[in-house]
């Protein structure tokens, strides 16, 4: 049975324990930082401020497989505000654009439904990067290969949950069997709706063939940086291929007609 995660953003506190756990378990390096010398300080100090609230990484990358989003919302006169948080990662799509695009078979789906990059098979062609509608997979200039969340592949195949879910202090990230997680998500959504949270919604049941990592959002998906209607590029392939073939046929027919017309004109000139 497919394993996955349910991320309930309504109880996320933005503590970033999941980011730290992901880094620690997977041995991920820190992001490249900018160094600046400060008067009175005898050594360079690292700065990597995004300027976006308390967000310290900005996006998912080859060394940041989990990213906690901070969204500050204010009313018109800025007298009231609310915070929205969301712990983002690879969605492990059932229709995975990265897997579909990989020419070497470096990206595979395991028996537990998670999508994994095999570093020793990846050739660094980057075909998978634009094929992910969520901007998850990224190239590492250091290794020359792509990287992303594996759903803690080594842990889950040894009976353990994902590191991020284990570290989450509020239960915002839950790991388990996808059908069971969906039942929990449906119950939670119904409860929030009953409390008047009309904008609450589940994201991931239908997107990209269904996501094994899905979310309960308190606002539209775009507010959390997620596409409303993600398109897996390969779904357009049959249509684009047909259009290309038809275009080529039309061009060939036009060329043939033009060639015949020129031939007929030459015959007329010879006759005259």
PDB file of C-alpha atoms in Angstrom:
ATOM      1  CA  UNK A   1       0.000   0.000   0.000  1.00  0.00           C
ATOM      2  CA  UNK A   2       1.215   3.502  -0.871  1.00  0.00           C
ATOM      3  CA  UNK A   3       2.754   5.485   1.952  1.00  0.00           C
ATOM      4  CA  UNK A   4       2.514   9.233   2.168  1.00  0.00           C
ATOM      5  CA  UNK A   5       2.014  12.251   4.361  1.00  0.00           C
ATOM      6  CA  UNK A   6      -0.887  14.498   5.269  1.00  0.00           C
ATOM      7  CA  UNK A   7       0.189  18.064   6.064  1.00  0.00           C
ATOM      8  CA  UNK A   8      -2.415  19.919   8.117  1.00  0.00           C
ATOM      9  CA  UNK A   9      -1.336  23.544   7.782  1.00  0.00           C
ATOM     10  CA  UNK A  10      -4.023  24.691  10.219  1.00  0.00           C
ATOM     11  CA  UNK A  11      -1.934  23.419  13.148  1.00  0.00           C
ATOM     12  CA  UNK A  12       1.542  24.207  11.790  1.00  0.00           C
ATOM     13  CA  UNK A  13       3.378  26.723  14.001  1.00  0.00           C
ATOM     14  CA  UNK A  14       6.278  27.393  11.645  1.00  0.00           C
ATOM     15  CA  UNK A  15       8.819  26.039  14.114  1.00  0.00           C
ATOM     16  CA  UNK A  16      10.966  24.499  11.332  1.00  0.00           C
ATOM     17  CA  UNK A  17      11.670  21.341  13.331  1.00  0.00           C
ATOM     18  CA  UNK A  18      10.845  19.419  10.151  1.00  0.00           C
ATOM     19  CA  UNK A  19      13.464  21.348   8.158  1.00  0.00           C
ATOM     20  CA  UNK A  20      16.106  20.562  10.753  1.00  0.00           C
ATOM     21  CA  UNK A  21      15.125  16.878  10.962  1.00  0.00           C
ATOM     22  CA  UNK A  22      15.263  16.553   7.181  1.00  0.00           C
ATOM     23  CA  UNK A  23      18.717  18.127   7.054  1.00  0.00           C
ATOM     24  CA  UNK A  24      20.016  15.989   9.884  1.00  0.00           C
ATOM     25  CA  UNK A  25      18.700  12.631   8.735  1.00  0.00           C
ATOM     26  CA  UNK A  26      19.649  13.050   5.086  1.00  0.00           C
ATOM     27  CA  UNK A  27      22.998  14.685   5.765  1.00  0.00           C
ATOM     28  CA  UNK A  28      22.182  17.722   3.654  1.00  0.00           C
ATOM     29  CA  UNK A  29      24.588  20.630   3.505  1.00  0.00           C
ATOM     30  CA  UNK A  30      23.570  24.198   4.241  1.00  0.00           C
ATOM     31  CA  UNK A  31      22.605  26.560   1.473  1.00  0.00           C
ATOM     32  CA  UNK A  32      25.330  28.761  -0.043  1.00  0.00           C
ATOM     33  CA  UNK A  33      25.582  31.909   2.076  1.00  0.00           C
ATOM     34  CA  UNK A  34      26.728  35.477   1.516  1.00  0.00           C
ATOM     35  CA  UNK A  35      29.588  36.644   3.729  1.00  0.00           C
ATOM     36  CA  UNK A  36      30.067  40.199   4.939  1.00  0.00           C
ATOM     37  CA  UNK A  37      32.682  41.819   7.125  1.00  0.00           C
ATOM     38  CA  UNK A  38      31.181  43.828   9.984  1.00  0.00           C
ATOM     39  CA  UNK A  39      33.112  46.649  11.685  1.00  0.00           C
ATOM     40  CA  UNK A  40      34.539  45.429  14.956  1.00  0.00           C
ATOM     41  CA  UNK A  41      34.111  41.761  14.018  1.00  0.00           C
ATOM     42  CA  UNK A  42      37.451  40.108  13.148  1.00  0.00           C
ATOM     43  CA  UNK A  43      35.932  37.430  10.855  1.00  0.00           C
ATOM     44  CA  UNK A  44      33.340  37.395   8.031  1.00  0.00           C
ATOM     45  CA  UNK A  45      29.741  36.823   9.147  1.00  0.00           C
ATOM     46  CA  UNK A  46      27.307  34.780   7.079  1.00  0.00           C
ATOM     47  CA  UNK A  47      24.065  36.414   5.978  1.00  0.00           C
ATOM     48  CA  UNK A  48      21.345  34.778   3.958  1.00  0.00           C
ATOM     49  CA  UNK A  49      18.218  36.788   4.713  1.00  0.00           C
ATOM     50  CA  UNK A  50      15.383  36.353   2.231  1.00  0.00           C
ATOM     51  CA  UNK A  51      13.451  39.421   3.405  1.00  0.00           C
ATOM     52  CA  UNK A  52      10.274  37.359   3.279  1.00  0.00           C
ATOM     53  CA  UNK A  53       9.007  37.262   6.856  1.00  0.00           C
ATOM     54  CA  UNK A  54      10.895  34.580   8.836  1.00  0.00           C
ATOM     55  CA  UNK A  55      11.610  32.429   5.808  1.00  0.00           C
ATOM     56  CA  UNK A  56      15.292  31.532   5.879  1.00  0.00           C
ATOM     57  CA  UNK A  57      15.589  29.300   2.805  1.00  0.00           C
ATOM     58  CA  UNK A  58      13.166  30.758   0.256  1.00  0.00           C
ATOM     59  CA  UNK A  59      12.462  27.614  -1.750  1.00  0.00           C
ATOM     60  CA  UNK A  60      13.111  23.918  -2.141  1.00  0.00           C
ATOM     61  CA  UNK A  61      16.531  23.079  -3.542  1.00  0.00           C
ATOM     62  CA  UNK A  62      19.096  20.316  -3.981  1.00  0.00           C
ATOM     63  CA  UNK A  63      20.111  20.767  -0.329  1.00  0.00           C
ATOM     64  CA  UNK A  64      16.788  21.906   1.115  1.00  0.00           C
ATOM     65  CA  UNK A  65      14.266  19.112   0.630  1.00  0.00           C
ATOM     66  CA  UNK A  66      11.769  20.702   3.008  1.00  0.00           C
ATOM     67  CA  UNK A  67      10.750  24.335   3.132  1.00  0.00           C
ATOM     68  CA  UNK A  68       8.506  26.009   5.708  1.00  0.00           C
ATOM     69  CA  UNK A  69       6.498  28.809   4.115  1.00  0.00           C
ATOM     70  CA  UNK A  70       5.533  31.885   6.130  1.00  0.00           C
ATOM     71  CA  UNK A  71       2.520  33.835   4.876  1.00  0.00           C
ATOM     72  CA  UNK A  72       1.445  37.040   6.607  1.00  0.00           C
ATOM     73  CA  UNK A  73      -2.074  38.257   5.781  1.00  0.00           C
ATOM     74  CA  UNK A  74      -3.427  41.684   6.773  1.00  0.00           C
ATOM     75  CA  UNK A  75      -6.777  43.378   6.328  1.00  0.00           C
ATOM     76  CA  UNK A  76      -7.018  46.649   4.400  1.00  0.00           C
ATOM     77  CA  UNK A  77      -6.145  49.000   7.268  1.00  0.00           C
ATOM     78  CA  UNK A  78      -3.620  46.498   8.626  1.00  0.00           C
ATOM     79  CA  UNK A  79      -5.391  46.409  11.992  1.00  0.00           C
ATOM     80  CA  UNK A  80      -5.844  42.637  11.886  1.00  0.00           C
ATOM     81  CA  UNK A  81      -3.485  39.955  10.709  1.00  0.00           C
ATOM     82  CA  UNK A  82      -3.116  36.210  10.591  1.00  0.00           C
ATOM     83  CA  UNK A  83      -0.208  33.915   9.978  1.00  0.00           C
ATOM     84  CA  UNK A  84      -0.309  30.929   7.667  1.00  0.00           C
ATOM     85  CA  UNK A  85       2.420  28.295   7.686  1.00  0.00           C
ATOM     86  CA  UNK A  86       3.037  25.307   5.468  1.00  0.00           C
ATOM     87  CA  UNK A  87       5.786  22.707   5.433  1.00  0.00           C
ATOM     88  CA  UNK A  88       6.417  21.987   1.770  1.00  0.00           C
ATOM     89  CA  UNK A  89       8.292  19.128   0.073  1.00  0.00           C
ATOM     90  CA  UNK A  90       8.102  16.731  -2.860  1.00  0.00           C
ATOM     91  CA  UNK A  91       4.526  15.551  -3.408  1.00  0.00           C
ATOM     92  CA  UNK A  92       5.442  12.056  -4.695  1.00  0.00           C
ATOM     93  CA  UNK A  93       2.830  12.389  -7.441  1.00  0.00           C
ATOM     94  CA  UNK A  94       1.082   9.362  -8.880  1.00  0.00           C
ATOM     95  CA  UNK A  95       1.640  10.956 -12.288  1.00  0.00           C
ATOM     96  CA  UNK A  96       5.179  12.179 -11.642  1.00  0.00           C
ATOM     97  CA  UNK A  97       6.475  14.529 -14.312  1.00  0.00           C
ATOM     98  CA  UNK A  98      10.089  14.028 -13.226  1.00  0.00           C
ATOM     99  CA  UNK A  99       9.829  10.253 -13.520  1.00  0.00           C
ATOM    100  CA  UNK A 100       8.091  10.487 -16.903  1.00  0.00           C
ATOM    101  CA  UNK A 101      10.795  12.767 -18.300  1.00  0.00           C
ATOM    102  CA  UNK A 102      13.876  10.880 -17.064  1.00  0.00           C
ATOM    103  CA  UNK A 103      15.630   9.298 -20.078  1.00  0.00           C
ATOM    104  CA  UNK A 104      17.878   6.934 -18.101  1.00  0.00           C
ATOM    105  CA  UNK A 105      15.479   5.463 -15.545  1.00  0.00           C
ATOM    106  CA  UNK A 106      17.334   7.221 -12.744  1.00  0.00           C
ATOM    107  CA  UNK A 107      14.026   8.270 -11.176  1.00  0.00           C
ATOM    108  CA  UNK A 108      11.923   5.365  -9.957  1.00  0.00           C
ATOM    109  CA  UNK A 109       8.826   4.664  -7.889  1.00  0.00           C
ATOM    110  CA  UNK A 110       9.318   2.135  -5.090  1.00  0.00           C
ATOM    111  CA  UNK A 111       6.875  -0.465  -3.849  1.00  0.00           C
ATOM    112  CA  UNK A 112       5.706   2.081  -1.261  1.00  0.00           C
ATOM    113  CA  UNK A 113       4.739   4.675  -3.855  1.00  0.00           C
ATOM    114  CA  UNK A 114       7.507   7.169  -3.147  1.00  0.00           C
ATOM    115  CA  UNK A 115       9.513   8.628  -6.028  1.00  0.00           C
ATOM    116  CA  UNK A 116      13.291   8.399  -5.646  1.00  0.00           C
ATOM    117  CA  UNK A 117      16.320   9.642  -7.613  1.00  0.00           C
ATOM    118  CA  UNK A 118      19.099   7.074  -8.041  1.00  0.00           C
ATOM    119  CA  UNK A 119      22.230   9.221  -7.905  1.00  0.00           C
ATOM    120  CA  UNK A 120      24.434   6.597  -9.542  1.00  0.00           C
ATOM    121  CA  UNK A 121      22.179   6.456 -12.613  1.00  0.00           C
ATOM    122  CA  UNK A 122      21.414  10.188 -12.960  1.00  0.00           C
ATOM    123  CA  UNK A 123      23.414  11.845 -15.761  1.00  0.00           C
ATOM    124  CA  UNK A 124      22.480  15.416 -14.842  1.00  0.00           C
ATOM    125  CA  UNK A 125      20.557  16.146 -18.042  1.00  0.00           C
ATOM    126  CA  UNK A 126      17.989  18.241 -16.114  1.00  0.00           C
ATOM    127  CA  UNK A 127      15.045  16.929 -18.169  1.00  0.00           C
ATOM    128  CA  UNK A 128      13.158  16.333 -14.927  1.00  0.00           C
ATOM    129  CA  UNK A 129      13.588  19.868 -13.569  1.00  0.00           C
ATOM    130  CA  UNK A 130      11.072  21.686 -15.818  1.00  0.00           C
ATOM    131  CA  UNK A 131       8.830  18.618 -15.857  1.00  0.00           C
ATOM    132  CA  UNK A 132       7.866  19.012 -12.193  1.00  0.00           C
ATOM    133  CA  UNK A 133       4.842  21.325 -11.980  1.00  0.00           C
ATOM    134  CA  UNK A 134       5.662  22.084  -8.334  1.00  0.00           C
ATOM    135  CA  UNK A 135       9.281  23.185  -8.812  1.00  0.00           C
ATOM    136  CA  UNK A 136      10.524  20.519  -6.429  1.00  0.00           C
ATOM    137  CA  UNK A 137      13.467  18.790  -8.088  1.00  0.00           C
ATOM    138  CA  UNK A 138      16.750  20.697  -8.354  1.00  0.00           C
ATOM    139  CA  UNK A 139      20.219  20.300  -9.799  1.00  0.00           C
ATOM    140  CA  UNK A 140      23.288  20.256  -7.579  1.00  0.00           C
ATOM    141  CA  UNK A 141      26.291  21.955  -9.153  1.00  0.00           C
ATOM    142  CA  UNK A 142      28.480  20.102  -6.664  1.00  0.00           C
ATOM    143  CA  UNK A 143      27.389  16.555  -7.537  1.00  0.00           C
ATOM    144  CA  UNK A 144      26.200  17.169 -11.111  1.00  0.00           C
ATOM    145  CA  UNK A 145      22.976  15.281 -10.368  1.00  0.00           C
ATOM    146  CA  UNK A 146      19.455  16.175  -9.260  1.00  0.00           C
ATOM    147  CA  UNK A 147      18.090  15.808  -5.748  1.00  0.00           C
ATOM    148  CA  UNK A 148      14.798  15.972  -3.871  1.00  0.00           C
ATOM    149  CA  UNK A 149      12.883  14.502  -0.928  1.00  0.00           C
ATOM    150  CA  UNK A 150      12.767  10.692  -0.985  1.00  0.00           C
ATOM    151  CA  UNK A 151      10.044  10.409   1.683  1.00  0.00           C
ATOM    152  CA  UNK A 152      12.915   9.118   3.836  1.00  0.00           C
ATOM    153  CA  UNK A 153      13.165   6.032   1.636  1.00  0.00           C
ATOM    154  CA  UNK A 154      15.637   4.280   3.932  1.00  0.00           C
ATOM    155  CA  UNK A 155      13.525   4.896   7.035  1.00  0.00           C
ATOM    156  CA  UNK A 156      10.143   3.832   5.648  1.00  0.00           C
ATOM    157  CA  UNK A 157      11.564   0.605   4.206  1.00  0.00           C
ATOM    158  CA  UNK A 158      12.746  -0.239   7.690  1.00  0.00           C
ATOM    159  CA  UNK A 159       9.413   0.342   9.384  1.00  0.00           C
ATOM    160  CA  UNK A 160      10.066   3.928  10.448  1.00  0.00           C
ATOM    161  CA  UNK A 161       8.109   7.048   9.576  1.00  0.00           C
ATOM    162  CA  UNK A 162       9.580  10.045   7.782  1.00  0.00           C
ATOM    163  CA  UNK A 163      11.986  12.156   9.842  1.00  0.00           C
ATOM    164  CA  UNK A 164       9.954  15.341   9.385  1.00  0.00           C
ATOM    165  CA  UNK A 165       6.760  13.716  10.650  1.00  0.00           C
ATOM    166  CA  UNK A 166       8.599  12.271  13.665  1.00  0.00           C
ATOM    167  CA  UNK A 167       9.981  15.709  14.548  1.00  0.00           C
ATOM    168  CA  UNK A 168       6.738  17.684  14.127  1.00  0.00           C
ATOM    169  CA  UNK A 169       5.623  18.743  17.642  1.00  0.00           C
ATOM    170  CA  UNK A 170       1.996  19.537  16.732  1.00  0.00           C
ATOM    171  CA  UNK A 171       1.148  16.588  14.471  1.00  0.00           C
ATOM    172  CA  UNK A 172       0.822  18.906  11.491  1.00  0.00           C
ATOM    173  CA  UNK A 173       2.788  16.351   9.428  1.00  0.00           C
ATOM    174  CA  UNK A 174       1.424  12.816   9.582  1.00  0.00           C
ATOM    175  CA  UNK A 175       3.010   9.788   7.917  1.00  0.00           C
ATOM    176  CA  UNK A 176       1.127   6.596   7.082  1.00  0.00           C
ATOM    177  CA  UNK A 177      -0.972   4.709   4.554  1.00  0.00           C
ATOM    178  CA  UNK A 178      -2.520   7.136   2.068  1.00  0.00           C
ATOM    179  CA  UNK A 179      -6.154   5.886   2.419  1.00  0.00           C
ATOM    180  CA  UNK A 180      -5.995   6.240   6.207  1.00  0.00           C
ATOM    181  CA  UNK A 181      -4.474   9.698   5.942  1.00  0.00           C
ATOM    182  CA  UNK A 182      -7.232  10.777   3.551  1.00  0.00           C
ATOM    183  CA  UNK A 183      -9.864   9.680   6.074  1.00  0.00           C
ATOM    184  CA  UNK A 184      -8.139  11.816   8.714  1.00  0.00           C
ATOM    185  CA  UNK A 185      -7.917  14.751   6.290  1.00  0.00           C
ATOM    186  CA  UNK A 186     -11.609  14.538   5.394  1.00  0.00           C
ATOM    187  CA  UNK A 187     -12.581  14.513   9.059  1.00  0.00           C
ATOM    188  CA  UNK A 188     -10.368  17.483   9.841  1.00  0.00           C
ATOM    189  CA  UNK A 189     -11.745  19.473   6.893  1.00  0.00           C
ATOM    190  CA  UNK A 190     -15.322  18.788   7.959  1.00  0.00           C
ATOM    191  CA  UNK A 191     -14.526  20.011  11.471  1.00  0.00           C
ATOM    192  CA  UNK A 192     -12.974  23.244  10.220  1.00  0.00           C
ATOM    193  CA  UNK A 193     -15.888  23.887   7.877  1.00  0.00           C
ATOM    194  CA  UNK A 194     -18.281  23.432  10.794  1.00  0.00           C
ATOM    195  CA  UNK A 195     -16.277  26.051  12.707  1.00  0.00           C
ATOM    196  CA  UNK A 196     -16.790  28.549   9.900  1.00  0.00           C
ATOM    197  CA  UNK A 197     -13.470  28.170   8.047  1.00  0.00           C
ATOM    198  CA  UNK A 198     -15.076  28.404   4.615  1.00  0.00           C
ATOM    199  CA  UNK A 199     -11.776  28.770   2.760  1.00  0.00           C
ATOM    200  CA  UNK A 200     -10.314  25.523   4.113  1.00  0.00           C
ATOM    201  CA  UNK A 201      -9.645  22.961   1.383  1.00  0.00           C
ATOM    202  CA  UNK A 202      -7.769  19.751   0.636  1.00  0.00           C
ATOM    203  CA  UNK A 203      -5.036  19.993  -1.982  1.00  0.00           C
ATOM    204  CA  UNK A 204      -3.686  16.849  -3.606  1.00  0.00           C
ATOM    205  CA  UNK A 205      -6.537  14.408  -4.159  1.00  0.00           C
ATOM    206  CA  UNK A 206      -6.711  14.954  -7.934  1.00  0.00           C
ATOM    207  CA  UNK A 207      -3.689  17.094  -8.809  1.00  0.00           C
ATOM    208  CA  UNK A 208      -1.004  15.316 -10.898  1.00  0.00           C
ATOM    209  CA  UNK A 209      -2.879  12.020 -10.715  1.00  0.00           C
ATOM    210  CA  UNK A 210      -3.204  12.369  -6.954  1.00  0.00           C
ATOM    211  CA  UNK A 211      -0.444  13.323  -4.516  1.00  0.00           C
ATOM    212  CA  UNK A 212       0.888  10.928  -1.907  1.00  0.00           C
ATOM    213  CA  UNK A 213       1.855  14.013   0.086  1.00  0.00           C
ATOM    214  CA  UNK A 214      -1.247  16.178   0.312  1.00  0.00           C
ATOM    215  CA  UNK A 215      -2.329  19.236   2.267  1.00  0.00           C
ATOM    216  CA  UNK A 216      -5.120  20.920   4.157  1.00  0.00           C
ATOM    217  CA  UNK A 217      -4.896  24.618   3.297  1.00  0.00           C
ATOM    218  CA  UNK A 218      -6.675  27.499   5.003  1.00  0.00           C
ATOM    219  CA  UNK A 219      -6.746  29.546   1.803  1.00  0.00           C
ATOM    220  CA  UNK A 220      -6.345  29.084  -1.950  1.00  0.00           C
ATOM    221  CA  UNK A 221      -3.379  26.921  -3.040  1.00  0.00           C
ATOM    222  CA  UNK A 222      -1.731  29.904  -4.762  1.00  0.00           C
ATOM    223  CA  UNK A 223      -1.472  31.660  -1.391  1.00  0.00           C
ATOM    224  CA  UNK A 224       0.796  28.794  -0.327  1.00  0.00           C
ATOM    225  CA  UNK A 225       2.803  28.959  -3.555  1.00  0.00           C
ATOM    226  CA  UNK A 226       1.128  25.918  -5.149  1.00  0.00           C
ATOM    227  CA  UNK A 227      -0.406  25.865  -8.654  1.00  0.00           C
ATOM    228  CA  UNK A 228      -4.202  25.722  -8.742  1.00  0.00           C
ATOM    229  CA  UNK A 229      -4.230  23.333 -11.682  1.00  0.00           C
ATOM    230  CA  UNK A 230      -0.775  21.761 -12.028  1.00  0.00           C
ATOM    231  CA  UNK A 231      -0.114  20.341 -15.470  1.00  0.00           C
ATOM    232  CA  UNK A 232       2.233  17.399 -15.915  1.00  0.00           C
ATOM    233  CA  UNK A 233       4.025  18.230 -19.215  1.00  0.00           C
ATOM    234  CA  UNK A 234       3.883  14.673 -20.537  1.00  0.00           C
ATOM    235  CA  UNK A 235       0.074  14.817 -20.565  1.00  0.00           C
ATOM    236  CA  UNK A 236       0.356  17.293 -23.402  1.00  0.00           C
ATOM    237  CA  UNK A 237       2.741  15.074 -25.359  1.00  0.00           C
ATOM    238  CA  UNK A 238       0.162  13.191 -27.484  1.00  0.00           C
ATOM    239  CA  UNK A 239      -1.547  16.452 -28.430  1.00  0.00           C
ATOM    240  CA  UNK A 240       1.672  18.259 -29.243  1.00  0.00           C
ATOM    241  CA  UNK A 241       2.972  15.247 -31.170  1.00  0.00           C
ATOM    242  CA  UNK A 242      -0.235  15.101 -33.222  1.00  0.00           C
ATOM    243  CA  UNK A 243      -0.008  18.828 -33.898  1.00  0.00           C
ATOM    244  CA  UNK A 244       3.609  18.461 -35.010  1.00  0.00           C
ATOM    245  CA  UNK A 245       2.779  15.556 -37.337  1.00  0.00           C
ATOM    246  CA  UNK A 246      -0.189  17.417 -38.837  1.00  0.00           C
ATOM    247  CA  UNK A 247       1.954  20.496 -39.302  1.00  0.00           C
ATOM    248  CA  UNK A 248       4.643  18.469 -41.046  1.00  0.00           C
ATOM    249  CA  UNK A 249       2.060  16.822 -43.317  1.00  0.00           C
ATOM    250  CA  UNK A 250       0.515  20.189 -44.156  1.00  0.00           C
ATOM    251  CA  UNK A 251       3.941  21.621 -44.908  1.00  0.00           C
ATOM    252  CA  UNK A 252       4.768  18.642 -47.110  1.00  0.00           C
ATOM    253  CA  UNK A 253       1.514  18.950 -49.028  1.00  0.00           C
ATOM    254  CA  UNK A 254       2.077  22.690 -49.516  1.00  0.00           C
ATOM    255  CA  UNK A 255       5.594  22.005 -50.772  1.00  0.00           C
ATOM    256  CA  UNK A 256       4.345  19.334 -53.178  1.00  0.00           C
ATOM    257  CA  UNK A 257       1.660  21.648 -54.567  1.00  0.00           C
ATOM    258  CA  UNK A 258       4.178  24.439 -54.990  1.00  0.00           C
ATOM    259  CA  UNK A 259       6.595  22.076 -56.740  1.00  0.00           C
ATOM    260  CA  UNK A 260       3.900  20.867 -59.139  1.00  0.00           C
ATOM    261  CA  UNK A 261       2.796  24.429 -59.903  1.00  0.00           C
ATOM    262  CA  UNK A 262       6.354  25.419 -60.744  1.00  0.00           C
ATOM    263  CA  UNK A 263       6.647  22.341 -62.942  1.00  0.00           C
ATOM    264  CA  UNK A 264       3.439  23.183 -64.806  1.00  0.00           C
ATOM    265  CA  UNK A 265       4.578  26.773 -65.279  1.00  0.00           C
ATOM    266  CA  UNK A 266       7.866  25.600 -66.832  1.00  0.00           C
ATOM    267  CA  UNK A 267       5.937  23.366 -69.255  1.00  0.00           C
ATOM    268  CA  UNK A 268       3.767  26.303 -70.252  1.00  0.00           C
ATOM    269  CA  UNK A 269       6.841  28.468 -70.847  1.00  0.00           C
ATOM    270  CA  UNK A 270       8.424  25.762 -73.026  1.00  0.00           C
ATOM    271  CA  UNK A 271       5.204  25.381 -75.038  1.00  0.00           C
ATOM    272  CA  UNK A 272       5.064  29.110 -75.702  1.00  0.00           C
TER     273      UNK A 272
END
